């Protein structure tokens, strides 16, 4: 018996339900509402009309059959899900040169514009967006292509095929191969240049005019959301920006993009699983807690599991080649990072079973007055890491409206980490503040091998506090210890940790400064014959036990 196409769709949408629990879904086909799907005609109006029809019927599924749907802003509605069929692609259209049409205008946000960059504080200027919604979803094996989106400047970003590699050995990123005229009209450029930024540099020259889109998907103040199985390519400033989105499931996404992958900002009750994210120019998975809402809200109750992050050349995750030809300043980014925006803080977060490849290391950053607490990280593998494999920073940037106090970082547990071929400049890097130490931190069952090759001059270097600086490992410079450098830490447990260096090191393996109550158990610290394994400065209560080459003792 022949089954109709809609029957197959209903079966797919009902997967996971028992036969007795299946309920026929309302399915609204975008082609039935006038979408062409030919990659030439602009389908925005037809897509939005289909979503409106589903919402008017009380909810349902908007179906995108195979095709190429060119569009400007698509407006999500409560109780409506988008289903992208195999072979279906939503393509972000390029705004015209005069910006006479294009994406929805960025909503006014005068308060937060003083404290956040443009991308974090606007949502409507996106390919797909929703605000104050409930019970929504985007699912299916199809693709979203942000071809016409900006990454924070110009009408759109260059595609990989519009770039060429820099000369061998260069430390800067790709340059344009062909130079399409992507600049704004002169009058708009002058208007942006005339903006007078506040004390933190915002609003600034990353401001985008009406008509330009910079995100593939943006959500604000939504709840009960499911994203599953689709792909995003070349997603703009954010492939996904979700701010104050609660009860959100993200599962099985493939993202290969030109800036951030997934940013969940001030979100609560979030599950991210089974995702592949390649983002050479920026962060892959990035929980944040910004001031974008105009008030502080923590990101909390989050699990991230079974995900892979990387910094291969854009597009080469999806085509399977995983190339590494483009040279990036500081190395490609990729990675999982908590921060930098952190006004609301982070609480009750677990990251497990994740893989880092050809990118930067794990970063946990609290610098804007919030708290970072009750965090567990386990079963992490890394290869070809460009900077500190583990970076934990409590800083005093305090970018937010006064009064704003110092941050708090405490109760962090990191275990079962393997990192191979890590760059030499920094080892594990743990930095608190004077009189505000990082507290109750443990590292357990960790193995890291570094490139090595550090010098005696580097061992004598003093690392500046730089408490108000941007928190990034490379900004601290080469550290005087190659395996672990920790400063302003209280109650630090290091258990079953081993560091190795491929080339001889003239720096000590570990250096502690202003550390109280630290314990080393079964820690292996290889070192050159003329170099001490551990250097202690203003350290109280340091205990070693069963560490090869070190006596069992406590230093008062």
XYZ file of C-alpha atoms in Angstrom:
556
model
C 0.000 0.000 0.000
C 1.371 3.395 -0.960
C 1.667 5.931 1.839
C 1.346 9.660 1.187
C 4.241 12.010 1.829
C 2.454 13.695 4.722
C 1.978 10.295 6.379
C 5.726 9.763 6.393
C 6.186 13.238 7.911
C 3.613 12.523 10.613
C 5.403 9.282 11.407
C 8.715 11.118 11.705
C 7.231 13.824 13.914
C 5.678 11.193 16.138
C 8.870 9.153 16.539
C 9.453 8.196 20.117
C 5.741 8.075 21.035
C 3.958 4.817 21.629
C 1.303 3.867 19.098
C -1.481 4.571 21.577
C -0.050 8.017 22.359
C 0.349 9.240 18.778
C -1.848 12.178 17.865
C -2.174 13.395 14.278
C -0.303 16.666 13.893
C -1.471 19.704 12.007
C 1.056 20.087 9.176
C 1.265 23.305 7.187
C 3.324 23.127 3.977
C 5.164 26.331 3.071
C 4.738 25.571 -0.637
C 0.965 25.478 -0.204
C 1.223 29.073 1.030
C 3.267 30.267 -1.939
C 6.905 29.473 -1.151
C 8.888 28.609 -4.291
C 11.935 26.965 -2.763
C 13.964 27.632 -5.890
C 16.766 29.658 -4.259
C 15.864 32.673 -6.401
C 12.444 33.919 -5.318
C 12.249 35.560 -1.900
C 10.079 33.286 0.249
C 9.934 35.337 3.474
C 6.278 36.360 3.113
C 5.108 32.855 2.271
C 7.035 31.302 5.171
C 5.656 33.800 7.663
C 2.140 33.346 6.303
C 2.462 29.601 6.875
C 3.622 30.121 10.458
C 0.731 32.531 11.069
C -1.739 29.977 9.711
C -0.389 27.313 12.058
C -0.593 29.684 15.026
C -4.153 30.709 14.111
C -5.165 27.049 14.064
C -3.941 26.649 17.638
C -0.501 25.307 16.725
C 1.115 22.771 14.457
C 4.148 21.948 12.340
C 5.358 24.119 9.467
C 6.873 21.768 6.898
C 9.708 22.716 4.558
C 9.909 20.088 1.785
C 13.182 19.665 -0.096
C 14.143 22.947 -1.739
C 16.114 26.149 -1.243
C 14.100 28.830 0.544
C 15.627 32.297 0.234
C 14.428 34.497 3.064
C 14.796 37.557 5.238
C 13.454 37.501 8.821
C 11.230 34.570 9.790
C 8.990 35.082 12.838
C 8.436 32.137 15.160
C 5.097 31.809 16.997
C 4.037 29.971 20.141
C 2.940 26.349 19.743
C 4.472 26.159 16.258
C 7.443 24.020 15.216
C 9.452 24.204 11.993
C 10.353 20.890 10.346
C 13.175 20.995 7.780
C 12.928 17.953 5.550
C 15.946 16.190 4.078
C 17.112 18.407 1.222
C 15.399 21.502 2.644
C 17.565 24.582 3.091
C 16.626 27.995 4.462
C 19.051 30.519 2.959
C 19.671 33.967 4.453
C 19.200 36.468 1.634
C 21.735 39.234 1.047
C 20.394 42.740 1.719
C 20.609 45.117 -1.260
C 23.427 47.637 -1.325
C 21.174 50.558 -0.418
C 19.535 48.585 2.428
C 16.104 49.487 1.058
C 14.910 46.079 2.235
C 16.273 43.254 4.312
C 16.035 41.881 7.835
C 13.898 43.244 10.632
C 15.338 46.312 12.301
C 17.212 45.808 15.582
C 14.919 46.692 18.459
C 15.839 49.752 20.574
C 17.823 48.755 23.652
C 19.391 51.946 25.038
C 20.195 50.572 28.505
C 22.028 47.403 27.539
C 23.683 49.038 24.537
C 26.008 50.703 27.068
C 27.267 47.390 28.455
C 27.116 44.793 25.694
C 28.239 44.578 22.116
C 25.584 44.947 19.455
C 25.207 41.249 18.797
C 24.373 40.341 22.408
C 21.760 43.059 22.864
C 19.518 42.663 19.774
C 17.484 39.724 18.500
C 15.044 40.879 15.806
C 17.736 41.426 13.164
C 18.035 37.684 12.556
C 17.108 35.131 9.936
C 14.833 33.270 12.384
C 13.743 34.882 15.638
C 11.209 34.652 18.443
C 10.446 36.598 21.614
C 8.105 35.855 24.539
C 7.130 32.469 23.106
C 6.379 29.030 24.484
C 6.248 25.501 23.113
C 8.300 25.995 19.949
C 10.798 23.919 18.024
C 13.018 23.551 14.979
C 13.713 19.955 13.968
C 14.512 17.769 10.991
C 17.574 16.851 8.916
C 17.559 20.008 6.761
C 19.943 22.953 6.769
C 20.077 26.670 7.565
C 22.628 28.581 5.471
C 23.468 32.083 6.697
C 24.800 33.171 3.323
C 23.608 36.779 3.557
C 24.344 37.382 7.259
C 26.911 39.749 8.742
C 29.385 38.635 11.389
C 29.388 42.113 12.946
C 30.491 44.389 10.104
C 29.405 45.034 6.516
C 26.189 43.832 4.896
C 27.319 40.214 5.021
C 30.424 38.193 5.730
C 32.682 36.703 3.108
C 32.103 33.069 2.237
C 35.075 30.679 2.484
C 35.348 30.544 -1.305
C 35.719 34.347 -1.362
C 38.866 34.140 0.753
C 42.425 33.017 0.173
C 45.075 31.949 2.647
C 47.579 34.399 4.035
C 51.248 33.862 3.258
C 52.834 30.965 5.125
C 53.859 31.881 8.649
C 51.481 34.823 8.954
C 49.790 35.295 12.315
C 46.675 37.031 10.998
C 43.501 35.611 9.586
C 42.182 35.112 6.069
C 42.102 37.989 3.610
C 39.670 38.659 0.841
C 40.281 36.984 -2.481
C 37.500 38.707 -4.337
C 36.218 41.966 -2.955
C 32.483 42.354 -3.396
C 31.227 45.719 -2.244
C 29.685 44.765 1.079
C 30.021 48.110 2.850
C 27.100 50.152 4.083
C 26.036 53.327 2.255
C 28.251 56.286 3.127
C 25.563 58.043 5.155
C 25.080 54.983 7.379
C 28.814 54.499 7.787
C 29.148 58.109 8.911
C 26.284 57.689 11.363
C 27.901 54.630 12.941
C 31.315 56.314 13.074
C 29.754 59.261 14.932
C 28.459 57.107 17.800
C 29.961 58.195 21.106
C 30.586 55.068 23.159
C 30.205 54.901 26.911
C 32.833 53.915 29.498
C 33.038 50.312 28.266
C 33.279 51.144 24.564
C 29.618 50.444 23.756
C 27.673 51.171 21.674
C 30.459 50.928 19.177
C 31.376 50.385 15.592
C 29.961 46.862 15.633
C 26.530 48.540 15.417
C 24.532 47.330 12.407
C 21.852 49.324 10.595
C 18.304 48.210 9.870
C 18.172 45.682 7.058
C 21.337 43.792 8.049
C 20.990 40.429 9.796
C 23.697 38.955 12.028
C 22.246 35.748 13.544
C 20.811 32.565 12.085
C 18.504 31.987 15.054
C 17.779 34.296 17.989
C 15.404 33.684 20.893
C 14.565 35.919 23.841
C 12.339 35.175 26.835
C 11.073 31.823 25.582
C 10.345 28.526 27.292
C 9.792 24.904 26.369
C 11.957 24.811 23.238
C 13.306 21.883 21.210
C 16.077 22.148 18.595
C 16.986 18.816 17.055
C 18.961 17.312 14.167
C 19.339 20.255 11.772
C 22.532 21.812 10.387
C 23.697 25.438 10.380
C 26.395 26.572 7.967
C 28.044 30.033 7.967
C 25.729 31.279 10.696
C 26.808 34.917 11.207
C 27.783 36.552 14.511
C 25.830 33.797 16.278
C 24.566 30.635 14.677
C 22.240 30.501 17.702
C 21.767 33.172 20.364
C 19.291 32.215 23.076
C 18.732 34.724 25.871
C 16.496 33.890 28.861
C 15.346 30.646 27.238
C 14.212 28.053 29.782
C 13.481 24.344 29.448
C 15.500 24.097 26.237
C 16.646 20.870 24.610
C 19.390 21.033 21.962
C 20.210 17.646 20.463
C 22.081 16.410 17.414
C 22.889 19.740 15.731
C 25.775 20.127 13.277
C 27.138 23.683 13.120
C 30.019 24.816 10.889
C 30.213 28.572 11.163
C 32.110 31.840 10.907
C 31.735 33.076 14.509
C 30.004 31.690 17.619
C 28.168 28.386 17.452
C 25.639 28.204 20.305
C 25.444 30.946 22.942
C 22.926 30.324 25.705
C 22.736 33.500 27.709
C 20.856 33.852 31.016
C 19.203 30.497 30.266
C 17.942 27.972 32.807
C 17.171 24.258 32.614
C 19.121 23.575 29.408
C 20.230 20.232 27.957
C 22.776 20.231 25.114
C 23.762 16.832 23.747
C 25.287 15.100 20.737
C 26.271 18.265 18.846
C 29.195 18.895 16.457
C 30.313 22.529 16.401
C 33.135 23.877 14.243
C 33.849 27.580 14.793
C 37.410 28.591 13.890
C 36.867 32.334 14.358
C 35.076 32.271 17.717
C 33.673 30.060 20.461
C 31.784 26.831 19.829
C 29.595 26.220 22.876
C 29.376 29.287 25.072
C 27.164 29.674 28.150
C 26.921 33.347 29.084
C 25.091 35.498 31.636
C 25.225 38.966 30.076
C 23.453 42.209 30.871
C 21.610 41.944 27.553
C 18.220 41.755 29.281
C 18.847 44.983 31.190
C 19.085 43.074 34.474
C 21.125 40.222 35.954
C 19.877 36.664 35.439
C 22.005 33.573 36.093
C 22.606 30.755 33.675
C 21.912 27.658 35.749
C 20.875 24.014 35.709
C 22.720 23.211 32.474
C 24.086 19.929 31.131
C 26.408 19.695 28.123
C 27.278 16.160 27.078
C 28.587 14.086 24.166
C 29.572 17.132 22.085
C 32.548 17.847 19.827
C 34.053 21.306 19.308
C 36.757 22.207 16.798
C 38.469 24.965 14.815
C 38.944 23.427 11.369
C 38.656 25.680 8.323
C 35.056 26.802 7.958
C 32.948 24.351 5.976
C 35.361 21.453 6.313
C 33.564 19.810 9.205
C 30.471 19.432 7.050
C 32.336 18.226 3.948
C 34.320 15.741 6.042
C 37.819 16.988 5.108
C 38.552 18.787 8.438
C 41.204 21.010 6.862
C 43.714 23.151 8.778
C 45.094 25.469 6.116
C 43.889 28.895 7.296
C 46.113 30.626 9.849
C 44.482 32.457 12.726
C 45.816 34.982 15.199
C 46.298 33.017 18.409
C 45.136 29.808 16.756
C 41.605 28.860 15.793
C 39.059 29.235 18.568
C 36.397 26.514 18.711
C 36.207 25.325 22.377
C 33.681 25.397 25.214
C 33.768 28.598 27.251
C 31.729 29.951 30.153
C 31.889 33.752 29.792
C 33.103 36.304 29.041
C 29.762 38.056 29.627
C 28.986 36.999 33.193
C 26.914 39.585 35.082
C 24.275 37.062 36.186
C 26.728 34.266 36.960
C 26.728 30.498 36.431
C 25.352 27.883 38.813
C 24.850 24.147 38.814
C 26.440 23.245 35.465
C 27.794 19.887 34.293
C 29.965 19.322 31.197
C 30.832 15.712 30.348
C 32.028 13.407 27.575
C 33.180 16.153 25.210
C 35.945 16.266 22.586
C 38.090 19.288 21.651
C 40.115 19.128 18.428
C 42.363 21.791 16.872
C 41.018 24.674 18.944
C 41.584 26.475 22.225
C 41.123 24.879 25.621
C 38.310 24.825 28.141
C 37.675 28.289 29.636
C 35.685 29.298 32.709
C 35.579 33.058 33.173
C 33.747 35.162 35.756
C 34.781 38.805 35.517
C 31.577 40.873 35.754
C 30.490 40.558 39.373
C 28.495 37.335 39.203
C 29.217 33.986 40.785
C 30.580 30.873 39.094
C 29.842 27.978 41.407
C 28.902 24.323 41.607
C 30.467 23.270 38.311
C 31.550 19.725 37.418
C 33.523 18.872 34.283
C 34.481 15.285 33.452
C 35.621 12.964 30.680
C 37.162 15.536 28.342
C 39.665 14.746 25.601
C 41.641 17.357 23.677
C 44.104 17.292 20.792
C 46.109 20.083 19.150
C 45.200 22.820 21.621
C 46.476 26.336 20.899
C 46.574 27.761 24.437
C 45.895 26.823 28.082
C 44.073 23.483 28.101
C 42.211 24.585 31.253
C 41.736 28.292 32.016
C 39.901 29.506 35.110
C 39.723 33.251 35.619
C 38.151 35.355 38.366
C 38.561 38.943 37.174
C 37.477 42.470 37.981
C 36.350 43.894 34.648
C 32.921 44.601 36.217
C 31.243 45.644 32.981
C 27.779 46.606 34.146
C 25.835 49.363 35.877
C 26.969 50.433 39.346
C 26.892 49.216 42.030
C 28.635 46.014 41.019
C 30.849 43.978 43.318
C 33.662 41.490 42.806
C 32.955 38.082 41.360
C 32.951 34.768 43.213
C 34.341 31.468 41.870
C 33.980 28.374 44.046
C 33.210 24.658 44.143
C 34.659 23.640 40.773
C 35.552 20.002 40.080
C 37.439 18.971 36.903
C 38.358 15.329 36.394
C 39.255 12.726 33.772
C 40.912 15.033 31.233
C 43.387 13.980 28.532
C 45.038 16.658 26.378
C 47.593 15.870 23.642
C 49.853 18.279 21.738
C 49.154 21.412 23.747
C 50.939 24.659 22.858
C 53.838 25.670 25.082
C 52.967 29.203 26.211
C 50.591 28.359 29.067
C 49.832 25.257 31.045
C 46.746 24.919 33.189
C 46.119 28.530 34.174
C 44.188 29.385 37.364
C 43.914 33.082 38.249
C 41.934 34.646 41.071
C 42.168 38.158 42.514
C 44.033 39.523 45.528
C 41.700 39.167 48.556
C 39.178 37.316 46.336
C 40.631 33.866 45.721
C 39.132 31.068 43.690
C 37.887 28.601 46.324
C 37.308 24.847 46.580
C 38.845 23.760 43.295
C 39.932 20.241 42.398
C 41.734 18.659 39.458
C 41.715 14.872 39.323
C 42.953 12.184 36.954
C 44.402 14.603 34.388
C 47.074 13.873 31.752
C 48.442 16.676 29.556
C 51.413 16.692 27.203
C 52.818 20.008 26.007
C 55.076 21.089 23.187
C 57.651 22.304 25.718
C 60.772 24.282 24.905
C 60.373 27.028 27.537
C 63.428 29.095 28.509
C 65.013 30.298 31.743
C 64.076 33.858 30.797
C 60.442 32.830 30.582
C 60.729 31.144 33.978
C 61.743 34.494 35.479
C 58.762 36.319 34.023
C 56.140 37.893 36.292
C 52.524 37.545 35.158
C 50.643 40.886 35.497
C 47.378 40.839 37.449
C 45.494 42.599 34.621
C 42.252 42.158 36.548
C 40.282 44.504 34.287
C 41.606 43.090 31.034
C 39.762 40.821 28.637
C 40.006 37.258 30.010
C 41.896 35.215 27.438
C 44.956 33.023 28.127
C 47.165 34.623 25.488
C 46.628 38.058 27.087
C 48.583 36.897 30.148
C 51.613 36.056 28.037
C 53.958 33.120 28.523
C 53.657 31.774 32.058
C 56.729 31.061 34.230
C 55.574 27.435 34.780
C 54.811 25.100 31.901
C 52.399 22.648 33.525
C 50.313 24.601 36.059
C 50.335 28.227 37.162
C 47.927 29.162 39.964
C 47.533 32.468 41.810
C 45.064 33.615 44.470
C 43.516 30.213 45.169
C 42.204 28.717 48.415
C 41.560 25.019 49.066
C 43.008 23.486 45.908
C 43.195 19.704 45.523
C 45.325 18.150 42.743
C 45.058 14.357 42.539
C 46.562 11.889 40.018
C 47.770 14.537 37.575
C 50.645 14.070 35.134
C 52.309 16.659 32.890
C 54.788 15.915 30.102
C 56.757 18.106 27.689
C 57.901 17.046 24.232
C 60.912 19.399 24.265
C 63.139 20.131 27.291
C 61.747 22.782 29.622
C 63.744 25.353 31.576
C 60.638 26.496 33.438
C 59.415 24.779 36.606
C 56.478 22.438 36.124
C 54.296 24.187 38.710
C 54.273 27.666 40.226
C 51.915 28.795 43.003
C 51.508 32.396 44.148
C 49.251 33.379 47.065
C 47.763 29.897 47.426
C 46.359 28.549 50.689
C 45.645 24.920 51.595
C 46.718 23.034 48.480
C 47.222 19.268 48.330
C 49.131 17.256 45.730
C 48.434 13.512 45.711
C 50.144 11.190 43.224
C 51.136 14.113 40.986
C 53.918 13.493 38.449
C 56.092 16.564 37.777
C 58.935 15.858 35.341
C 61.554 18.599 35.254
C 65.042 19.384 34.062
C 67.878 18.477 36.438
C 68.711 22.097 37.193
C 65.095 23.303 37.496
C 62.853 22.872 40.557
C 59.595 21.011 39.896
C 57.553 23.380 42.086
C 58.014 27.063 42.918
C 56.027 28.427 45.877
C 55.530 32.143 46.535
C 53.417 33.232 49.505
C 51.946 29.734 49.859
C 50.511 28.395 53.119
C 49.448 24.843 53.864
C 50.920 23.002 50.857
C 50.840 19.200 51.285
C 52.419 16.584 49.018
C 51.690 12.865 49.229
C 52.891 10.004 47.016
C 54.332 12.388 44.413
C 57.392 10.866 42.655
C 60.506 12.896 43.438
C 58.834 14.946 46.191
C 58.857 14.139 49.917
C 55.589 13.643 51.769
C 55.320 16.863 53.753
C 53.242 19.906 54.579
C 54.613 23.410 54.139
C 53.132 25.786 56.693
